[in-house]
């Protein structure tokens, strides 16, 4: 997980590898710090995200609840379908949704 | 130290070390004994050399006296002068005899009177003029005497020098610490046997006891048999104790080896027992988790007009309860509401949230709410920001009699309708999951269905596989369900669960089947 600030002052988060119940403890503290930041637009780059389970989705939703609006880029097809089936494609501003 | 009998392996190790010890001890003992025997043989040979030398000395003495006698033609005065000088101790007898016509005639005596052998003077007459020492035997008396004689070698030989030497009292040989025979038990016998009557002298009570060796050496015209043993170790005390040292060390090694192997084998056994115990605890925990899960899930109801079956399968981590659930509530005969849901995450938090949602649905339905009204109410119960969980829920109302199915999905997978061997994924646009706010009022999808048909509602554990899209899993399910449609409902669910779930999946899985005929 890499975090950067975009040119428009928005938050840019790049997630890679697996985001599931097993890897959640690794990013939890980082995420809790993030969630104390001031609300601002969020750009999620999921180009390197291989796997996403419901626990990972819960994390993404908490991010999306804090930082709006959300744009999601480069999501792989499996990840896009997970978010789509959950009825969250609009919510995450999936490109092409 | 140990409460139970020793392991076989420890006993084997101890016995092996003991066997090696026994062999080494025997070998050491044999080497020691052999070297002792060799040393004793060497000492007896030394004693033999001394005896031979002594015989040579006696020969020279008697030969010298004889030569003087021959030169003086048996002059007693000359004999007395010469022999008197040769007398070494009291009790010795030296005499000069002339042999004429087979008779022996005494010419002179020095020292005590001769006692003479039993056959007397004739024995002397039988001597040959060869200058050799002739041993005539032991003469009993007080004290016993050894008789010996020599006839000087000369042309007109008719003179014999005869001597008797007293044997020491009790035939006990006087020894000094620096004597070659010191430390040995020795007995010297005249002749080639150890006849007690022929005992010359000994350093210990006879017969000599112990591991004796015997050596016979020439002594004049006779011989002396030496019998000897060493009551102490000739090779030293260390050699004597060496076999015992080897034995002791071996016993200690055997005991130590046995104990070490015992400890190691017992440690391993403890480890194995712990592993078995852990496995048992794991099974027990899994049993507890399974029991809890099934307590949280409803019994499958028997409905009028609709056959119901359901399966729950825990994920790979069967110790944990999961957040998947199903429920079926009969509204009236032929009409029921069914629920399939999945709370995000695992474990007790997911399971308790699941239970809360399940009973909430029942509660709202009992209050008479339509499924369209149930969902917004459920949303109030869960908030991902505070609970860190959300739940996907599929609510359905099946009126089999009317051939009508109403569906409502909050982020949940749509159900599969199987009719006449064809499986079709129903289309119900999902609203965001429960726990995610800001969602508009959900749209209820209505589908016309006519029996006989089977409706399968499920959670993502049934179709999800790492590295592929959900659609691939849905296609797999569709094909499998179409194939399995002929089977009884329960067998069909078992079949699907068996063929579709993969070994090692993390997620738990629920599959709910409703089957009706009209």
XYZ file of C-alpha atoms in Angstrom:
615
model
C 0.000 0.000 0.000
C 1.479 3.326 -1.057
C -0.088 6.637 -0.242
C 0.538 9.889 -2.054
C -1.077 13.251 -2.409
C -2.333 14.060 -5.907
C -1.850 17.366 -7.757
C -5.379 18.471 -6.876
C -4.700 17.928 -3.168
C -6.598 14.655 -3.262
C -5.433 11.401 -1.704
C -3.921 8.766 -3.969
C -3.759 5.211 -2.617
C -2.170 2.394 -4.526
C -2.924 -1.132 -3.310
C -1.080 -4.278 -4.391
C -1.041 -7.992 -3.692
C -3.867 -9.553 -1.705
C -6.283 -7.513 0.338
C -8.034 -10.123 2.446
C -8.598 -11.232 6.002
C -5.077 -12.637 6.167
C -3.295 -9.475 5.054
C -5.603 -7.075 6.854
C -3.538 -6.855 10.071
C -0.587 -5.607 7.988
C -2.422 -2.522 6.750
C -4.838 -1.936 9.611
C -2.701 0.552 11.573
C -1.821 2.478 8.423
C -5.483 2.599 7.522
C -6.528 3.834 10.964
C -4.030 6.687 10.611
C -5.448 7.467 7.171
C -8.990 7.592 8.499
C -8.043 10.468 10.823
C -7.078 12.668 7.877
C -9.287 15.451 6.650
C -11.871 14.330 4.087
C -10.740 14.926 0.532
C -11.153 13.249 -2.863
C -9.691 9.783 -3.154
C -8.057 8.107 -6.104
C -7.740 4.332 -5.703
C -5.234 2.648 -7.974
C -5.884 -1.102 -7.915
C -3.649 -2.056 -10.832
C -1.592 -4.489 -8.734
C -4.402 -5.773 -6.539
C -4.661 -9.512 -7.188
C -7.247 -10.609 -4.686
C -9.976 -8.914 -2.718
C -12.243 -10.596 -0.184
C -15.115 -9.253 1.883
C -12.818 -8.081 4.670
C -10.803 -6.129 2.117
C -13.972 -4.686 0.672
C -15.002 -3.535 4.173
C -11.713 -1.672 4.393
C -12.242 -0.034 1.004
C -15.772 0.994 1.980
C -14.483 2.665 5.134
C -11.993 4.591 3.007
C -14.712 5.523 0.561
C -16.987 6.670 3.382
C -14.286 9.009 4.661
C -12.917 10.318 1.400
C -15.372 11.375 -1.288
C -15.678 11.414 -4.159
C -13.843 8.189 -5.012
C -12.340 7.323 -8.346
C -11.022 3.808 -8.909
C -8.561 3.089 -11.681
C -6.887 0.076 -13.217
C -8.901 -2.496 -11.297
C -8.403 -6.036 -12.650
C -11.419 -7.886 -13.963
C -11.878 -10.120 -10.889
C -11.763 -7.092 -8.596
C -14.157 -5.126 -10.817
C -16.627 -8.019 -10.709
C -16.396 -8.339 -6.930
C -17.246 -4.674 -6.521
C -19.896 -4.923 -9.230
C -21.685 -7.917 -7.690
C -21.704 -6.085 -4.378
C -23.518 -3.184 -6.014
C -20.588 -0.936 -5.231
C -19.346 -0.087 -8.732
C -20.904 3.372 -8.630
C -19.826 3.881 -5.111
C -16.170 3.400 -6.019
C -16.393 5.323 -9.251
C -15.059 2.378 -11.223
C -13.981 3.691 -14.597
C -16.238 2.355 -17.288
C -18.931 1.456 -14.766
C 13.829 -41.642 38.007
C 11.372 -43.190 35.587
C 8.013 -44.388 36.670
C 7.471 -46.886 33.893
C 9.540 -49.648 32.387
C 12.423 -48.524 30.162
C 11.993 -48.402 26.404
C 13.231 -51.299 24.354
C 15.666 -49.067 22.465
C 17.354 -47.943 25.701
C 17.689 -51.538 26.850
C 19.157 -52.503 23.470
C 21.695 -49.668 23.661
C 22.652 -50.579 27.217
C 22.961 -54.267 26.308
C 25.059 -53.453 23.233
C 27.433 -51.299 25.276
C 27.550 -54.045 27.917
C 28.392 -56.600 25.250
C 31.195 -54.410 23.893
C 32.371 -53.882 27.461
C 32.386 -57.607 28.098
C 34.449 -58.245 24.954
C 36.897 -55.456 25.796
C 37.187 -56.650 29.386
C 37.887 -60.213 28.304
C 40.442 -59.025 25.734
C 42.169 -56.787 28.271
C 42.135 -59.569 30.809
C 43.621 -62.009 28.310
C 46.343 -59.549 27.320
C 47.142 -58.969 30.977
C 47.215 -62.681 31.747
C 49.341 -63.391 28.701
C 51.844 -60.702 29.582
C 51.902 -62.009 33.156
C 52.620 -65.490 31.878
C 55.342 -64.189 29.620
C 56.943 -62.259 32.463
C 56.719 -65.293 34.778
C 58.272 -67.530 32.127
C 61.092 -65.044 31.784
C 61.681 -65.009 35.518
C 61.630 -68.790 35.751
C 64.156 -68.890 32.907
C 66.324 -66.518 34.960
C 66.039 -68.798 37.972
C 66.950 -71.722 35.712
C 70.048 -69.869 34.535
C 71.017 -69.230 38.170
C 70.647 -72.946 38.975
C 72.712 -73.939 35.970
C 75.375 -71.450 37.051
C 75.271 -72.848 40.566
C 75.763 -76.373 39.190
C 78.732 -75.068 37.204
C 80.196 -73.495 40.360
C 79.807 -76.789 42.268
C 81.419 -78.648 39.370
C 84.385 -76.284 39.337
C 84.796 -76.526 43.161
C 84.734 -80.301 43.196
C 86.877 -80.503 40.058
C 89.468 -78.184 41.657
C 89.580 -80.255 44.847
C 89.718 -83.423 42.747
C 92.580 -82.052 40.659
C 94.603 -81.255 43.802
C 93.896 -84.770 45.105
C 94.981 -86.334 41.838
C 98.134 -84.233 41.803
C 98.957 -85.176 45.421
C 97.797 -88.752 44.880
C 95.100 -88.431 47.502
C 97.212 -86.754 50.165
C 94.802 -86.110 53.067
C 96.724 -83.094 54.239
C 96.612 -81.388 50.908
C 92.901 -82.231 50.669
C 92.292 -80.854 54.124
C 93.984 -77.589 53.285
C 92.230 -77.122 49.969
C 88.803 -78.450 50.852
C 88.769 -76.623 54.152
C 89.021 -73.369 52.195
C 86.107 -74.431 49.999
C 83.727 -75.223 52.898
C 81.148 -72.479 52.800
C 78.808 -73.222 55.660
C 78.528 -75.418 58.630
C 76.790 -78.701 58.158
C 78.514 -79.229 54.813
C 80.567 -82.323 54.318
C 83.439 -82.759 51.888
C 85.271 -86.071 51.639
C 87.818 -87.727 49.396
C 87.476 -91.338 48.378
C 89.676 -93.802 46.531
C 88.002 -96.378 44.336
C 89.812 -99.678 44.131
C 88.407 -102.950 42.846
C 84.840 -101.638 42.988
C 85.261 -100.596 46.613
C 85.217 -97.038 47.851
C 87.635 -96.147 50.615
C 87.438 -92.868 52.479
C 90.765 -90.989 52.501
C 89.865 -87.728 54.217
C 86.916 -85.736 55.495
C 86.366 -82.034 55.962
C 83.308 -80.592 57.719
C 80.774 -82.982 59.189
C 80.910 -86.719 58.625
C 79.271 -87.833 55.413
C 75.967 -89.618 55.785
C 76.250 -91.340 52.390
C 73.372 -92.512 50.192
C 71.442 -95.654 51.032
C 73.545 -97.735 48.694
C 76.614 -96.246 50.401
C 80.111 -96.474 49.054
C 79.203 -98.627 46.024
C 77.350 -95.671 44.574
C 80.626 -93.791 44.563
C 82.429 -96.728 42.972
C 80.095 -96.519 39.965
C 81.219 -93.029 39.000
C 82.946 -92.391 35.720
C 86.189 -90.406 35.499
C 84.648 -87.667 33.393
C 84.850 -84.618 35.684
C 81.072 -84.300 35.670
C 78.969 -83.361 38.641
C 76.815 -86.297 39.701
C 73.772 -85.666 41.882
C 73.274 -88.593 44.237
C 69.982 -87.467 45.738
C 68.526 -86.117 48.940
C 69.616 -87.783 52.135
C 67.012 -87.660 54.890
C 68.236 -86.602 58.300
C 68.641 -83.632 60.553
C 68.897 -81.630 58.395
C 68.278 -83.251 55.042
C 71.264 -83.110 52.768
C 71.853 -82.994 49.051
C 74.539 -85.500 48.077
C 76.700 -85.006 45.015
C 80.061 -86.183 43.828
C 82.612 -85.789 41.054
C 85.310 -88.032 39.698
C 88.084 -85.947 38.160
C 88.950 -86.767 34.598
C 92.423 -88.300 34.522
C 94.107 -91.391 33.110
C 94.771 -93.212 36.375
C 91.574 -91.940 37.967
C 90.682 -93.650 41.192
C 89.747 -90.648 43.332
C 86.245 -89.286 43.986
C 85.322 -86.033 45.686
C 82.095 -86.438 47.565
C 80.027 -83.646 49.118
C 76.886 -83.264 51.153
C 75.202 -79.874 51.579
C 72.442 -79.316 54.141
C 69.079 -78.209 52.800
C 67.601 -75.214 54.630
C 65.259 -75.935 57.541
C 61.755 -76.718 56.273
C 63.256 -76.509 52.777
C 62.502 -72.801 53.012
C 64.675 -70.813 50.650
C 66.005 -67.646 52.243
C 65.219 -64.695 50.022
C 66.132 -61.060 50.077
C 64.124 -58.274 48.457
C 66.739 -57.698 45.738
C 67.045 -61.388 44.916
C 65.962 -62.449 41.408
C 63.338 -64.678 42.968
C 61.915 -61.965 45.206
C 58.160 -61.685 44.844
C 57.833 -65.135 43.319
C 56.423 -68.263 44.887
C 58.975 -70.822 43.822
C 59.669 -74.479 44.496
C 62.703 -76.388 43.232
C 62.482 -80.144 42.833
C 65.300 -82.466 42.048
C 64.592 -84.402 38.873
C 61.885 -83.878 36.300
C 58.865 -84.326 38.576
C 57.338 -82.353 41.385
C 57.447 -85.276 43.814
C 57.320 -83.712 47.318
C 60.082 -86.105 48.403
C 62.391 -84.487 45.895
C 61.744 -80.912 47.033
C 65.023 -79.024 47.361
C 63.756 -75.726 48.596
C 60.882 -73.323 48.198
C 60.003 -69.729 48.923
C 56.396 -70.551 49.764
C 54.411 -73.465 51.146
C 54.327 -76.364 48.708
C 52.744 -77.407 46.500
C 52.827 -73.916 45.018
C 49.241 -72.680 44.573
C 47.914 -70.455 41.826
C 48.703 -70.173 38.130
C 52.034 -71.930 38.138
C 54.528 -72.467 35.404
C 57.067 -75.269 35.362
C 60.537 -75.272 33.896
C 63.139 -78.005 34.031
C 66.817 -77.178 33.734
C 69.858 -79.494 33.749
C 71.684 -79.666 37.048
C 74.843 -81.735 36.943
C 73.932 -85.148 35.523
C 70.389 -84.642 36.839
C 67.959 -81.792 36.482
C 65.926 -79.420 38.610
C 62.270 -78.657 38.025
C 61.239 -75.146 38.890
C 57.604 -74.512 39.752
C 56.712 -70.877 40.136
C 53.944 -68.367 40.263
C 53.623 -64.713 41.024
C 51.253 -63.827 43.828
C 51.480 -60.183 42.747
C 51.233 -58.606 39.295
C 54.589 -58.713 37.632
C 53.522 -56.047 35.114
C 52.504 -53.692 37.880
C 49.301 -52.794 39.713
C 47.847 -50.853 36.766
C 47.962 -53.938 34.562
C 46.168 -55.864 37.290
C 43.308 -53.360 37.564
C 43.102 -52.535 33.844
C 40.398 -55.136 33.064
C 38.392 -53.849 36.014
C 38.860 -50.266 34.867
C 37.601 -51.254 31.408
C 34.683 -53.134 32.936
C 33.789 -50.247 35.242
C 34.016 -47.657 32.492
C 31.906 -49.879 30.235
C 29.236 -50.317 32.894
C 29.122 -46.566 33.453
C 28.914 -45.998 29.679
C 26.166 -48.593 29.317
C 24.155 -47.037 32.099
C 24.729 -43.504 30.781
C 23.960 -44.541 27.193
C 20.810 -46.320 28.279
C 19.658 -43.351 30.338
C 20.409 -40.834 27.573
C 18.560 -42.903 24.983
C 15.727 -43.356 27.445
C 15.482 -39.617 28.057
C 15.573 -38.852 24.326
C 12.988 -41.469 23.498
C 10.742 -40.261 26.293
C 11.099 -36.653 25.166
C 10.072 -37.720 21.711
C 7.145 -39.583 23.147
C 6.089 -36.504 25.105
C 6.330 -34.445 21.911
C 4.256 -37.012 20.068
C 1.709 -37.036 22.856
C 1.539 -33.246 22.775
C 1.064 -33.332 19.020
C -1.715 -35.891 19.418
C -3.238 -33.767 22.170
C -3.066 -30.693 19.940
C -4.721 -32.624 17.154
C -7.424 -33.734 19.570
C -7.931 -30.166 20.820
C -8.105 -28.999 17.219
C -10.783 -31.587 16.455
C -12.617 -30.593 19.610
C -12.413 -26.884 18.749
C -13.582 -27.611 15.275
C -16.408 -29.597 16.799
C -17.292 -26.640 19.037
C -17.153 -24.220 16.111
C -19.321 -26.530 14.052
C -21.799 -26.939 16.895
C -22.023 -23.177 17.400
C -22.463 -22.581 13.685
C -25.286 -25.063 13.451
C -26.897 -23.594 16.552
C -26.866 -20.179 14.884
C -28.339 -21.546 11.678
C -31.988 -22.570 11.522
C -33.327 -26.054 11.148
C -34.535 -26.589 7.619
C -38.323 -26.203 7.764
C -40.882 -28.391 6.104
C -43.143 -26.269 3.969
C -46.348 -26.874 2.067
C -45.700 -27.080 -1.633
C -42.001 -26.246 -1.451
C -39.188 -28.642 -0.704
C -36.312 -27.023 1.159
C -32.709 -28.141 1.674
C -29.634 -26.273 2.807
C -25.931 -26.935 3.355
C -23.355 -25.083 5.350
C -19.669 -25.823 4.835
C -16.939 -24.257 6.936
C -13.829 -22.898 5.254
C -10.352 -24.318 5.630
C -9.991 -22.736 9.027
C -12.730 -24.835 10.511
C -11.861 -23.611 14.005
C -13.687 -20.418 13.237
C -17.355 -19.877 12.903
C -18.322 -18.001 9.804
C -20.687 -15.242 8.832
C -22.698 -17.009 6.149
C -26.298 -17.814 6.851
C -29.631 -18.810 5.384
C -33.180 -18.734 6.621
C -36.590 -19.803 5.349
C -39.804 -18.411 6.815
C -43.210 -19.632 5.697
C -45.683 -16.824 5.206
C -48.590 -19.033 4.217
C -48.890 -22.397 2.490
C -47.019 -22.306 -0.806
C -45.499 -18.945 -0.027
C -42.251 -18.333 1.854
C -39.520 -15.813 2.351
C -35.939 -17.055 2.067
C -32.764 -15.304 3.068
C -29.126 -15.961 2.219
C -26.493 -13.640 3.643
C -22.810 -13.238 4.189
C -21.232 -11.051 6.844
C -17.752 -9.860 5.901
C -14.822 -11.240 7.892
C -14.726 -14.417 9.950
C -14.971 -15.645 13.453
C -17.177 -14.765 16.345
C -17.740 -11.090 15.323
C -19.038 -12.197 11.928
C -21.124 -14.985 13.487
C -22.774 -12.733 16.060
C -23.577 -10.084 13.444
C -24.986 -12.845 11.276
C -27.220 -14.046 14.117
C -28.413 -10.520 14.813
C -29.309 -9.950 11.147
C -31.000 -13.334 10.830
C -33.283 -12.761 13.798
C -33.902 -9.154 12.741
C -35.221 -10.343 9.358
C -37.518 -12.775 11.162
C -38.645 -9.992 13.482
C -39.461 -7.532 10.725
C -41.301 -10.222 8.762
C -43.251 -11.176 11.862
C -44.301 -7.553 12.161
C -45.801 -7.927 8.699
C -43.208 -5.970 6.742
C -42.639 -6.735 3.097
C -39.111 -7.728 2.069
C -38.805 -4.317 0.398
C -39.290 -2.752 3.791
C -37.131 -5.235 5.644
C -33.918 -4.266 3.888
C -33.882 -0.534 4.810
C -34.525 -1.536 8.401
C -31.636 -3.988 8.358
C -29.359 -1.190 7.247
C -29.859 0.544 10.562
C -28.323 -2.400 12.386
C -24.888 -2.344 10.853
C -22.365 0.367 9.962
C -19.054 -0.533 8.355
C -17.412 2.608 9.800
C -18.052 1.561 13.379
C -18.516 -2.203 13.106
C -15.860 -2.702 10.406
C -18.242 -5.208 8.893
C -20.842 -5.208 6.223
C -23.217 -7.910 5.047
C -24.520 -8.972 1.701
C -28.099 -10.157 1.870
C -30.408 -11.771 -0.634
C -34.057 -11.571 0.296
C -36.552 -13.531 -1.731
C -40.250 -14.223 -1.604
C -41.438 -17.282 -3.420
C -45.120 -17.808 -4.091
C -44.983 -21.173 -5.749
C -48.751 -21.341 -6.180
C -48.841 -18.032 -8.047
C -45.616 -18.764 -9.929
C -44.121 -15.539 -8.664
C -40.664 -14.858 -7.290
C -39.631 -11.497 -5.826
C -35.944 -10.809 -5.243
C -33.999 -8.132 -3.461
C -30.213 -8.090 -3.267
C -28.020 -5.992 -1.039
C -24.681 -6.683 -2.656
C -25.478 -10.385 -2.837
C -25.152 -12.805 -5.700
C -28.377 -13.465 -7.541
C -29.927 -16.928 -7.274
C -29.867 -19.609 -9.938
C -33.114 -20.983 -11.354
C -32.955 -24.499 -12.731
C -35.854 -25.652 -14.874
C -35.927 -28.774 -17.005
C -32.171 -29.166 -16.995
C -31.501 -25.554 -17.827
C -29.850 -23.279 -15.302
C -30.278 -19.546 -15.497
C -28.816 -16.874 -13.267
C -31.632 -14.510 -12.370
C -31.038 -10.844 -12.830
C -31.542 -8.719 -9.757
C -29.492 -5.519 -9.760
C -27.756 -5.343 -6.415
C -28.057 -2.441 -4.027
C -24.999 -1.769 -1.842
C -24.533 -4.200 1.063
C -26.027 -3.769 4.495
C -23.667 -1.593 6.517
C -22.905 0.712 3.599
C -25.125 3.787 3.845
C -26.256 6.304 1.334
C -28.094 3.714 -0.700
C -31.296 4.571 -2.463
C -34.398 2.548 -1.746
C -33.807 -0.875 -3.348
C -35.735 -2.126 -6.298
C -37.551 -5.400 -5.885
C -37.165 -7.584 -8.948
C -40.129 -9.741 -9.861
C -39.722 -12.915 -11.891
C -42.388 -15.231 -13.236
C -41.557 -18.818 -12.458
C -43.410 -21.984 -13.291
C -42.746 -25.350 -11.759
C -41.310 -27.791 -11.640
C -38.229 -25.723 -10.853
C -35.346 -25.520 -8.425
C -34.054 -22.252 -7.054
C -30.490 -22.175 -5.677
C -29.356 -19.291 -3.507
C -25.764 -19.342 -2.305
C -22.855 -17.377 -0.931
C -19.654 -16.558 -2.771
C -17.678 -19.412 -1.169
C -19.369 -21.718 -3.690
C -18.057 -19.924 -6.758
C -15.109 -17.801 -5.745
C -11.655 -18.906 -6.746
C -8.448 -16.969 -6.519
C -7.197 -15.610 -9.810
C -10.441 -15.785 -11.786
C -13.500 -13.642 -12.114
C -16.740 -14.415 -10.363
C -18.286 -15.074 -13.769
C -16.085 -18.131 -14.288
C -17.370 -19.518 -10.991
C -20.944 -18.702 -11.899
C -20.555 -20.517 -15.222
C -19.174 -23.544 -13.398
C -22.126 -23.512 -11.016
C -24.607 -23.150 -13.841
C -23.214 -26.144 -15.675
C -22.997 -28.264 -12.531
C -26.530 -27.353 -11.443
C -27.963 -28.193 -14.867
C -26.285 -31.614 -14.680
C -27.420 -32.287 -11.131
C -31.030 -31.238 -11.602
C -32.209 -34.838 -11.939
C -31.100 -35.711 -8.444
C -33.142 -35.345 -5.271
C -32.667 -31.876 -3.822
C -30.449 -32.910 -0.874
C -28.222 -35.029 -3.123
C -28.046 -32.180 -5.621
C -26.775 -29.774 -2.951
C -24.200 -32.323 -1.748
C -23.092 -32.836 -5.319
C -22.677 -29.089 -5.959
C -20.847 -28.543 -2.693
C -18.549 -31.457 -3.445
C -17.708 -30.540 -7.030
C -17.528 -26.757 -6.737
C -15.746 -26.013 -3.504
C -11.988 -26.398 -3.685
C -9.686 -27.768 -1.046
C -8.067 -25.069 1.068
C -10.601 -22.281 0.464
C -10.806 -19.775 3.296
C -14.409 -18.807 2.902
C -17.344 -20.612 4.360
C -20.185 -21.538 2.076
C -23.960 -21.706 2.239
C -26.179 -23.191 -0.400
C -29.977 -23.133 -0.112
C -32.240 -25.031 -2.436
C -35.987 -24.577 -2.937
C -37.833 -26.981 -5.208
C -41.478 -26.899 -6.185
C -43.547 -28.732 -8.720
C -46.136 -26.256 -9.896
